[in-house]
Amino acid sequence: MSHRLTTLAVAGCALLWPAVGLAEGAAAEGSAVPRAGEPAPQGVLTKAPVLEQFVEAVRPPGAETQTAEVILLLTVAVDGSVGDVQVQSGTGGPLDQAAVDAARRFRFTPAEVDGKPAPVQLVYRYAFTLETQAQTVAAPVDAARPVGVLKGTIVERGTRKPLPGIAVKLLEPAIEVYTDAEGRFEIPEVPAGKVVVRIDDASYYTIEDRESVEAGQATDVKYYLEKATATDELVVVGRRVKKDVARQTLTLTEIRKIPGASGDALKVVQNLPGVARAPFGGGQLIVRGSNPGDSAAVINRHIVPLVYHFGGLRSVFASSLLESIDFYPGNFGAEYGRFSGGIVDVKVRRPKTDRLHGLAEADFFDAGFVLEGPVLENGAFALAARRSYIDFLLPLFLPDDANIDFTVAPRYYDYQALYDWKKGRHQIKLYFFGSDDELKFLLDQPVEADPGLRGTFRNETSFYRGYLNWIYRVTDDITHDFSLAVGQNYLFFQGAQSFYFDNDVMVVTARDDLEIEFSKTLKLRTGVDFEGFFGHIEITAPQPPKEGGDQGNGTPLSTMPLIQANRDFDFINPALWFEIQSRPTESLLVVPGVRLDYDHKLRDFSINPRLNARWQLVEGTTLKGGVGGYMQRPQPDESDPDFGNPDIDLEHSVHTSAGVEQKLPGEWTLDASLFYKHLYEQATLSDAQRSQSPNALQTGDSRDGGDSKSGVPYENQGKGRVYGLELLVRKELTDRFFGWLSYTLSRSERQDGPGESWRLFDFDQTHILSMLGNYALSSTWDLGFRWRFVSGNPESRFYGCTYDSDTDTCAGKRAGGVNAERVPAFHQLDLRVERKWVFDLWLLTAYLEIQNAYNRANPEGYTYNYLWTERKIISSLPILPSFGLRGEF
């Protein structure tokens, strides 16, 4: 009796840094993740680990004659030792523990990423058999018999990725060898003639082929192995210390398979805790009870004006070029500022360097391509573009009697060009990317409650950025990171005969960061963060609607007084930030920081200290908490000399949160957080402005008058409070299934001025529940679902109106308090099925996605008749099937 080790399964490497799963290092917290200051893997795998020291498992009593195979997930540290060992599948009996105990004593040669040792995870198959150890040398043969050489390469079918650690066997004579890190193998002294080659690996479909070996010559072959399992076996872990209280990170594999997102990376963020659902599934980021304008999306930490085309149809950057998406619903570190809601940090990956890769995809809305590969010495490039064809299809489906005539139907496109050069301690990134949206239509009949809204409407939105990033590792302990982005934002709107908006802005953002690692337990990070906006605006429009206000919700928009402006402007906002990562003990990480912001336009200065901490109570259990100050400038119109108050000040908030992260059996994790956000010095309509409105925001309480200045539209007199619970239960991306349950219980309230009662925020959603999952039926079939339940948004009730004979309009009268009612709840089921075809040189994937599968008429709000005496529900989109294709090579 004997037991032997089967093939080392390092068949694939999928770089998912900065995180594996929810956040960096979550896959093996407490053992595999580098501590603060440890070397961090970056780039791509350049050397696979090789087993140097194998330890035989000790069979427990009663299992001496048992045969079994135990699949283990090993975390191999930087020095090649084995840390965490988890059973992915096994017998459920004592042999599982025997295999774990033996594997903990294995030793590997260190894996390397970009030529440097790095921690990795790999799947290892430990087989207990009764077979005799496979021979690696053939039985003696006639010495005079001629021999030749059989050599070759094994790559993954479809991706052409070299496969290391794969066993190649000759059946007669019995010879077995393994592929190296480049997927190559060589068998010397093979008897000339026909030989049978067998490649039998648990992760791939078996290949058995007959080859001819000629005497005195080398026969070179190439085999394409098709994947039989649903996931890759080797992943790089670590890269950055997990230091934030509520950061969640998504990987591209998950993003592509989540129903309702059509493979779009940024749309998946809407399924995470703390994110409210935007009306009609639009692209607004409503995070922890904050206004949509209080949250931001950044690409490589540089702000972009929008992340979605036309209200959330598609994000403006190719998902396949993204490394990861970090979502911070609150308590983010000092390196981020100017926003008091949440941050979505989109990180662009380095283009692939092994060979030329391409991708083309098309679905119901648009089509696009990605091309990437090595260029020149030490360089890599990527090109991508996408264009919608809604403008071609919509006229075919629009009824002849529709009250709308599209001159230019919704049309969008985006583009990206990347160059990444890396050598030694230097890395230079050059990007150019942008987006363009256009819509023009004729409204034949006016809106019933606002006869002035008719005629031609035209909207154009575009931006582009040129981006430069230089990363210089001065020493092993000091890293300098400089980045600069320069580009244009453009927004144009014309409609309702008199509304006009033309805004052309040159944008300059720059960051210069320094990281110094003093020891394994102390690291300093600091930097300068600058943004400047230099542009021209020409506008004719009424006062913009505000959260909680009656404009557009009772007062016909076309009857409001028009304000005109035509001038140049600039906003200059420098900032300085500091952060220390300190580890007083092995299990405690404390991250104090401070951010100093100056707003040149408002002549206002803000100092915001912040503190986050993480304490690993026991292995698998981490407590976390944070508190910090945040600021943001009021909306541009609120500080404008014509539309607002040029003497208004910055808005402020304090974020507080505490929570726990718990590893559960079977690759499940739990992340729970309590949060409280206090908003103060918020820009709200002044008392003088409210008194001019027929639906002034009175809530029944007497007002003390405050200290409002007569005629000033806005003042810093508002307050807010947001509190709640966020829960995420997640199955990590392993084996066949991944998914999560996300639940947010929250309440968001505002006080618009001194002496007023608290009221509900416009986008307050008490319950937000998302359940989603994806199951791989095989290596080629996937099924997925998503079900959501969301409380309806608060709504003010109107009944009756005040007639204006000059404009022939009625201004609705509010019946009750502000946001005293709610729209009925939203719930929806989305389904997705995906099929993949694997060819030798390329992959083809097709998917069918059905949004709102049971065709519920989800309410989004109300519309009133002319007299404001009757209302009816505005429903969201009905059942919407979508079909897509993606080809890759």
mmCIF file of N, CA and C in Angstrom, residues 98-162:
data_model
loop_
_atom_site.group_PDB
_atom_site.id
_atom_site.type_symbol
_atom_site.label_atom_id
_atom_site.label_comp_id
_atom_site.label_asym_id
_atom_site.label_seq_id
_atom_site.Cartn_x
_atom_site.Cartn_y
_atom_site.Cartn_z
ATOM 1 N N ALA A 98 -5.645 14.612 7.728
ATOM 2 C CA ALA A 98 -4.307 14.079 7.478
ATOM 3 C C ALA A 98 -3.639 14.807 6.322
ATOM 4 N N ALA A 99 -4.394 15.079 5.275
ATOM 5 C CA ALA A 99 -3.838 15.815 4.143
ATOM 6 C C ALA A 99 -3.489 17.248 4.535
ATOM 7 N N VAL A 100 -4.342 17.892 5.344
ATOM 8 C CA VAL A 100 -4.071 19.257 5.804
ATOM 9 C C VAL A 100 -2.796 19.291 6.640
ATOM 10 N N ASP A 101 -2.658 18.360 7.577
ATOM 11 C CA ASP A 101 -1.470 18.341 8.443
ATOM 12 C C ASP A 101 -0.194 18.153 7.624
ATOM 13 N N ALA A 102 -0.252 17.294 6.608
ATOM 14 C CA ALA A 102 0.928 17.080 5.774
ATOM 15 C C ALA A 102 1.244 18.316 4.942
ATOM 16 N N ALA A 103 0.223 18.933 4.375
ATOM 17 C CA ALA A 103 0.447 20.090 3.503
ATOM 18 C C ALA A 103 1.031 21.270 4.256
ATOM 19 N N ARG A 104 0.700 21.428 5.526
ATOM 20 C CA ARG A 104 1.250 22.539 6.309
ATOM 21 C C ARG A 104 2.775 22.465 6.406
ATOM 22 N N ARG A 105 3.328 21.290 6.182
ATOM 23 C CA ARG A 105 4.789 21.107 6.299
ATOM 24 C C ARG A 105 5.477 21.094 4.944
ATOM 25 N N PHE A 106 4.707 21.305 3.869
ATOM 26 C CA PHE A 106 5.319 21.406 2.548
ATOM 27 C C PHE A 106 6.203 22.651 2.483
ATOM 28 N N ARG A 107 7.116 22.630 1.531
ATOM 29 C CA ARG A 107 7.889 23.838 1.235
ATOM 30 C C ARG A 107 8.042 23.945 -0.276
ATOM 31 N N PHE A 108 7.796 25.153 -0.782
ATOM 32 C CA PHE A 108 7.879 25.436 -2.209
ATOM 33 C C PHE A 108 9.007 26.423 -2.475
ATOM 34 N N THR A 109 9.450 26.428 -3.718
ATOM 35 C CA THR A 109 10.275 27.565 -4.134
ATOM 36 C C THR A 109 9.352 28.774 -4.220
ATOM 37 N N PRO A 110 9.807 29.951 -3.836
ATOM 38 C CA PRO A 110 8.909 31.118 -3.831
ATOM 39 C C PRO A 110 8.379 31.438 -5.225
ATOM 40 N N ALA A 111 7.100 31.786 -5.276
ATOM 41 C CA ALA A 111 6.538 32.319 -6.520
ATOM 42 C C ALA A 111 7.051 33.738 -6.719
ATOM 43 N N GLU A 112 7.058 34.174 -7.963
ATOM 44 C CA GLU A 112 7.525 35.527 -8.256
ATOM 45 C C GLU A 112 6.503 36.270 -9.099
ATOM 46 N N VAL A 113 6.304 37.516 -8.760
ATOM 47 C CA VAL A 113 5.472 38.430 -9.529
ATOM 48 C C VAL A 113 6.358 39.583 -9.970
ATOM 49 N N ASP A 114 6.426 39.799 -11.276
ATOM 50 C CA ASP A 114 7.346 40.789 -11.832
ATOM 51 C C ASP A 114 8.771 40.544 -11.368
ATOM 52 N N GLY A 115 9.146 39.263 -11.253
ATOM 53 C CA GLY A 115 10.515 38.909 -10.912
ATOM 54 C C GLY A 115 10.845 38.966 -9.441
ATOM 55 N N LYS A 116 9.842 39.172 -8.561
ATOM 56 C CA LYS A 116 10.112 39.289 -7.131
ATOM 57 C C LYS A 116 9.214 38.327 -6.363
ATOM 58 N N PRO A 117 9.712 37.751 -5.254
ATOM 59 C CA PRO A 117 8.909 36.815 -4.476
ATOM 60 C C PRO A 117 7.587 37.437 -4.034
ATOM 61 N N ALA A 118 6.521 36.633 -4.062
ATOM 62 C CA ALA A 118 5.193 37.134 -3.712
ATOM 63 C C ALA A 118 4.355 35.990 -3.152
ATOM 64 N N PRO A 119 3.434 36.282 -2.231
ATOM 65 C CA PRO A 119 2.533 35.235 -1.722
ATOM 66 C C PRO A 119 1.497 34.868 -2.764
ATOM 67 N N VAL A 120 1.160 33.579 -2.844
ATOM 68 C CA VAL A 120 0.150 33.113 -3.795
ATOM 69 C C VAL A 120 -0.719 32.063 -3.134
ATOM 70 N N GLN A 121 -1.844 31.802 -3.757
ATOM 71 C CA GLN A 121 -2.684 30.680 -3.364
ATOM 72 C C GLN A 121 -2.760 29.702 -4.531
ATOM 73 N N LEU A 122 -2.780 28.407 -4.221
ATOM 74 C CA LEU A 122 -2.890 27.413 -5.272
ATOM 75 C C LEU A 122 -3.722 26.231 -4.786
ATOM 76 N N VAL A 123 -4.345 25.575 -5.740
ATOM 77 C CA VAL A 123 -5.120 24.366 -5.431
ATOM 78 C C VAL A 123 -4.197 23.163 -5.553
ATOM 79 N N TYR A 124 -4.211 22.313 -4.536
ATOM 80 C CA TYR A 124 -3.307 21.155 -4.473
ATOM 81 C C TYR A 124 -4.152 19.905 -4.273
ATOM 82 N N ARG A 125 -3.929 18.915 -5.109
ATOM 83 C CA ARG A 125 -4.697 17.671 -5.023
ATOM 84 C C ARG A 125 -3.846 16.587 -4.375
ATOM 85 N N TYR A 126 -4.250 16.167 -3.207
ATOM 86 C CA TYR A 126 -3.531 15.127 -2.476
ATOM 87 C C TYR A 126 -4.320 13.832 -2.611
ATOM 88 N N ALA A 127 -3.710 12.834 -3.282
ATOM 89 C CA ALA A 127 -4.411 11.575 -3.563
ATOM 90 C C ALA A 127 -3.865 10.454 -2.679
ATOM 91 N N PHE A 128 -4.759 9.778 -2.005
ATOM 92 C CA PHE A 128 -4.415 8.568 -1.264
ATOM 93 C C PHE A 128 -4.809 7.376 -2.138
ATOM 94 N N THR A 129 -3.814 6.623 -2.588
ATOM 95 C CA THR A 129 -4.095 5.498 -3.481
ATOM 96 C C THR A 129 -3.386 4.247 -2.973
ATOM 97 N N LEU A 130 -3.696 3.135 -3.617
ATOM 98 C CA LEU A 130 -3.024 1.874 -3.320
ATOM 99 C C LEU A 130 -2.113 1.478 -4.459
ATOM 100 N N GLU A 131 -1.887 2.445 -5.377
ATOM 101 C CA GLU A 131 -1.062 2.136 -6.542
ATOM 102 C C GLU A 131 0.406 2.206 -6.182
ATOM 103 N N THR A 132 1.186 1.557 -7.005
ATOM 104 C CA THR A 132 2.627 1.709 -6.904
ATOM 105 C C THR A 132 3.004 3.048 -7.501
ATOM 106 N N GLN A 133 4.024 3.685 -6.923
ATOM 107 C CA GLN A 133 4.477 4.988 -7.425
ATOM 108 C C GLN A 133 4.744 4.914 -8.926
ATOM 109 N N ALA A 134 4.211 5.878 -9.672
ATOM 110 C CA ALA A 134 4.397 5.892 -11.124
ATOM 111 C C ALA A 134 5.864 5.981 -11.463
ATOM 112 N N GLN A 135 6.296 5.161 -12.403
ATOM 113 C CA GLN A 135 7.700 5.155 -12.801
ATOM 114 C C GLN A 135 7.984 6.330 -13.722
ATOM 115 N N THR A 136 9.138 6.888 -13.583
ATOM 116 C CA THR A 136 9.548 7.992 -14.452
ATOM 117 C C THR A 136 10.575 7.537 -15.482
ATOM 118 N N VAL A 137 10.937 6.241 -15.427
ATOM 119 C CA VAL A 137 11.888 5.694 -16.397
ATOM 120 C C VAL A 137 11.284 4.418 -16.965
ATOM 121 N N ALA A 138 11.416 4.240 -18.221
ATOM 122 C CA ALA A 138 10.838 3.061 -18.863
ATOM 123 C C ALA A 138 11.556 1.803 -18.422
ATOM 124 N N ALA A 139 10.879 0.673 -18.580
ATOM 125 C CA ALA A 139 11.528 -0.613 -18.316
ATOM 126 C C ALA A 139 12.687 -0.781 -19.287
ATOM 127 N N PRO A 140 13.691 -1.574 -18.891
ATOM 128 C CA PRO A 140 14.855 -1.725 -19.764
ATOM 129 C C PRO A 140 14.445 -2.176 -21.163
ATOM 130 N N VAL A 141 15.087 -1.570 -22.147
ATOM 131 C CA VAL A 141 14.837 -1.926 -23.541
ATOM 132 C C VAL A 141 16.152 -2.263 -24.195
ATOM 133 N N ASP A 142 16.034 -2.762 -25.391
ATOM 134 C CA ASP A 142 17.225 -3.113 -26.156
ATOM 135 C C ASP A 142 18.063 -1.872 -26.371
ATOM 136 N N ALA A 143 19.315 -1.903 -25.873
ATOM 137 C CA ALA A 143 20.192 -0.734 -25.974
ATOM 138 C C ALA A 143 20.416 -0.332 -27.414
ATOM 139 N N ALA A 144 20.258 -1.281 -28.332
ATOM 140 C CA ALA A 144 20.503 -0.954 -29.737
ATOM 141 C C ALA A 144 19.301 -0.296 -30.390
ATOM 142 N N ARG A 145 18.158 -0.279 -29.718
ATOM 143 C CA ARG A 145 16.952 0.308 -30.298
ATOM 144 C C ARG A 145 17.111 1.818 -30.413
ATOM 145 N N PRO A 146 16.848 2.382 -31.585
ATOM 146 C CA PRO A 146 17.028 3.831 -31.748
ATOM 147 C C PRO A 146 16.023 4.604 -30.909
ATOM 148 N N VAL A 147 16.447 5.798 -30.478
ATOM 149 C CA VAL A 147 15.596 6.657 -29.653
ATOM 150 C C VAL A 147 15.563 8.067 -30.234
ATOM 151 N N GLY A 148 14.564 8.845 -29.809
ATOM 152 C CA GLY A 148 14.442 10.254 -30.169
ATOM 153 C C GLY A 148 13.992 11.062 -28.962
ATOM 154 N N VAL A 149 13.653 12.304 -29.202
ATOM 155 C CA VAL A 149 13.240 13.216 -28.124
ATOM 156 C C VAL A 149 11.815 13.686 -28.417
ATOM 157 N N LEU A 150 10.961 13.675 -27.371
ATOM 158 C CA LEU A 150 9.618 14.233 -27.480
ATOM 159 C C LEU A 150 9.537 15.449 -26.559
ATOM 160 N N LYS A 151 9.275 16.597 -27.124
ATOM 161 C CA LYS A 151 9.154 17.815 -26.320
ATOM 162 C C LYS A 151 7.958 18.614 -26.824
ATOM 163 N N GLY A 152 7.551 19.578 -26.034
ATOM 164 C CA GLY A 152 6.404 20.362 -26.464
ATOM 165 C C GLY A 152 5.985 21.405 -25.448
ATOM 166 N N THR A 153 4.808 21.972 -25.710
ATOM 167 C CA THR A 153 4.242 23.033 -24.866
ATOM 168 C C THR A 153 2.774 22.724 -24.628
ATOM 169 N N ILE A 154 2.319 23.004 -23.420
ATOM 170 C CA ILE A 154 0.917 22.822 -23.073
ATOM 171 C C ILE A 154 0.345 24.184 -22.683
ATOM 172 N N VAL A 155 -0.719 24.572 -23.374
ATOM 173 C CA VAL A 155 -1.369 25.850 -23.086
ATOM 174 C C VAL A 155 -2.856 25.606 -22.867
ATOM 175 N N GLU A 156 -3.502 26.571 -22.240
ATOM 176 C CA GLU A 156 -4.936 26.462 -22.014
ATOM 177 C C GLU A 156 -5.680 26.798 -23.289
ATOM 178 N N ARG A 157 -6.625 25.950 -23.615
ATOM 179 C CA ARG A 157 -7.398 26.147 -24.834
ATOM 180 C C ARG A 157 -8.247 27.412 -24.721
ATOM 181 N N GLY A 158 -8.227 28.211 -25.759
ATOM 182 C CA GLY A 158 -8.987 29.451 -25.780
ATOM 183 C C GLY A 158 -8.163 30.649 -25.371
ATOM 184 N N THR A 159 -7.506 30.571 -24.186
ATOM 185 C CA THR A 159 -6.701 31.702 -23.711
ATOM 186 C C THR A 159 -5.245 31.606 -24.141
ATOM 187 N N ARG A 160 -4.796 30.392 -24.507
ATOM 188 C CA ARG A 160 -3.393 30.130 -24.885
ATOM 189 C C ARG A 160 -2.428 30.470 -23.762
ATOM 190 N N LYS A 161 -2.892 30.357 -22.516
ATOM 191 C CA LYS A 161 -2.058 30.631 -21.353
ATOM 192 C C LYS A 161 -1.186 29.409 -21.059
ATOM 193 N N PRO A 162 0.149 29.564 -20.932
ATOM 194 C CA PRO A 162 1.008 28.427 -20.609
ATOM 195 C C PRO A 162 0.609 27.799 -19.285
#
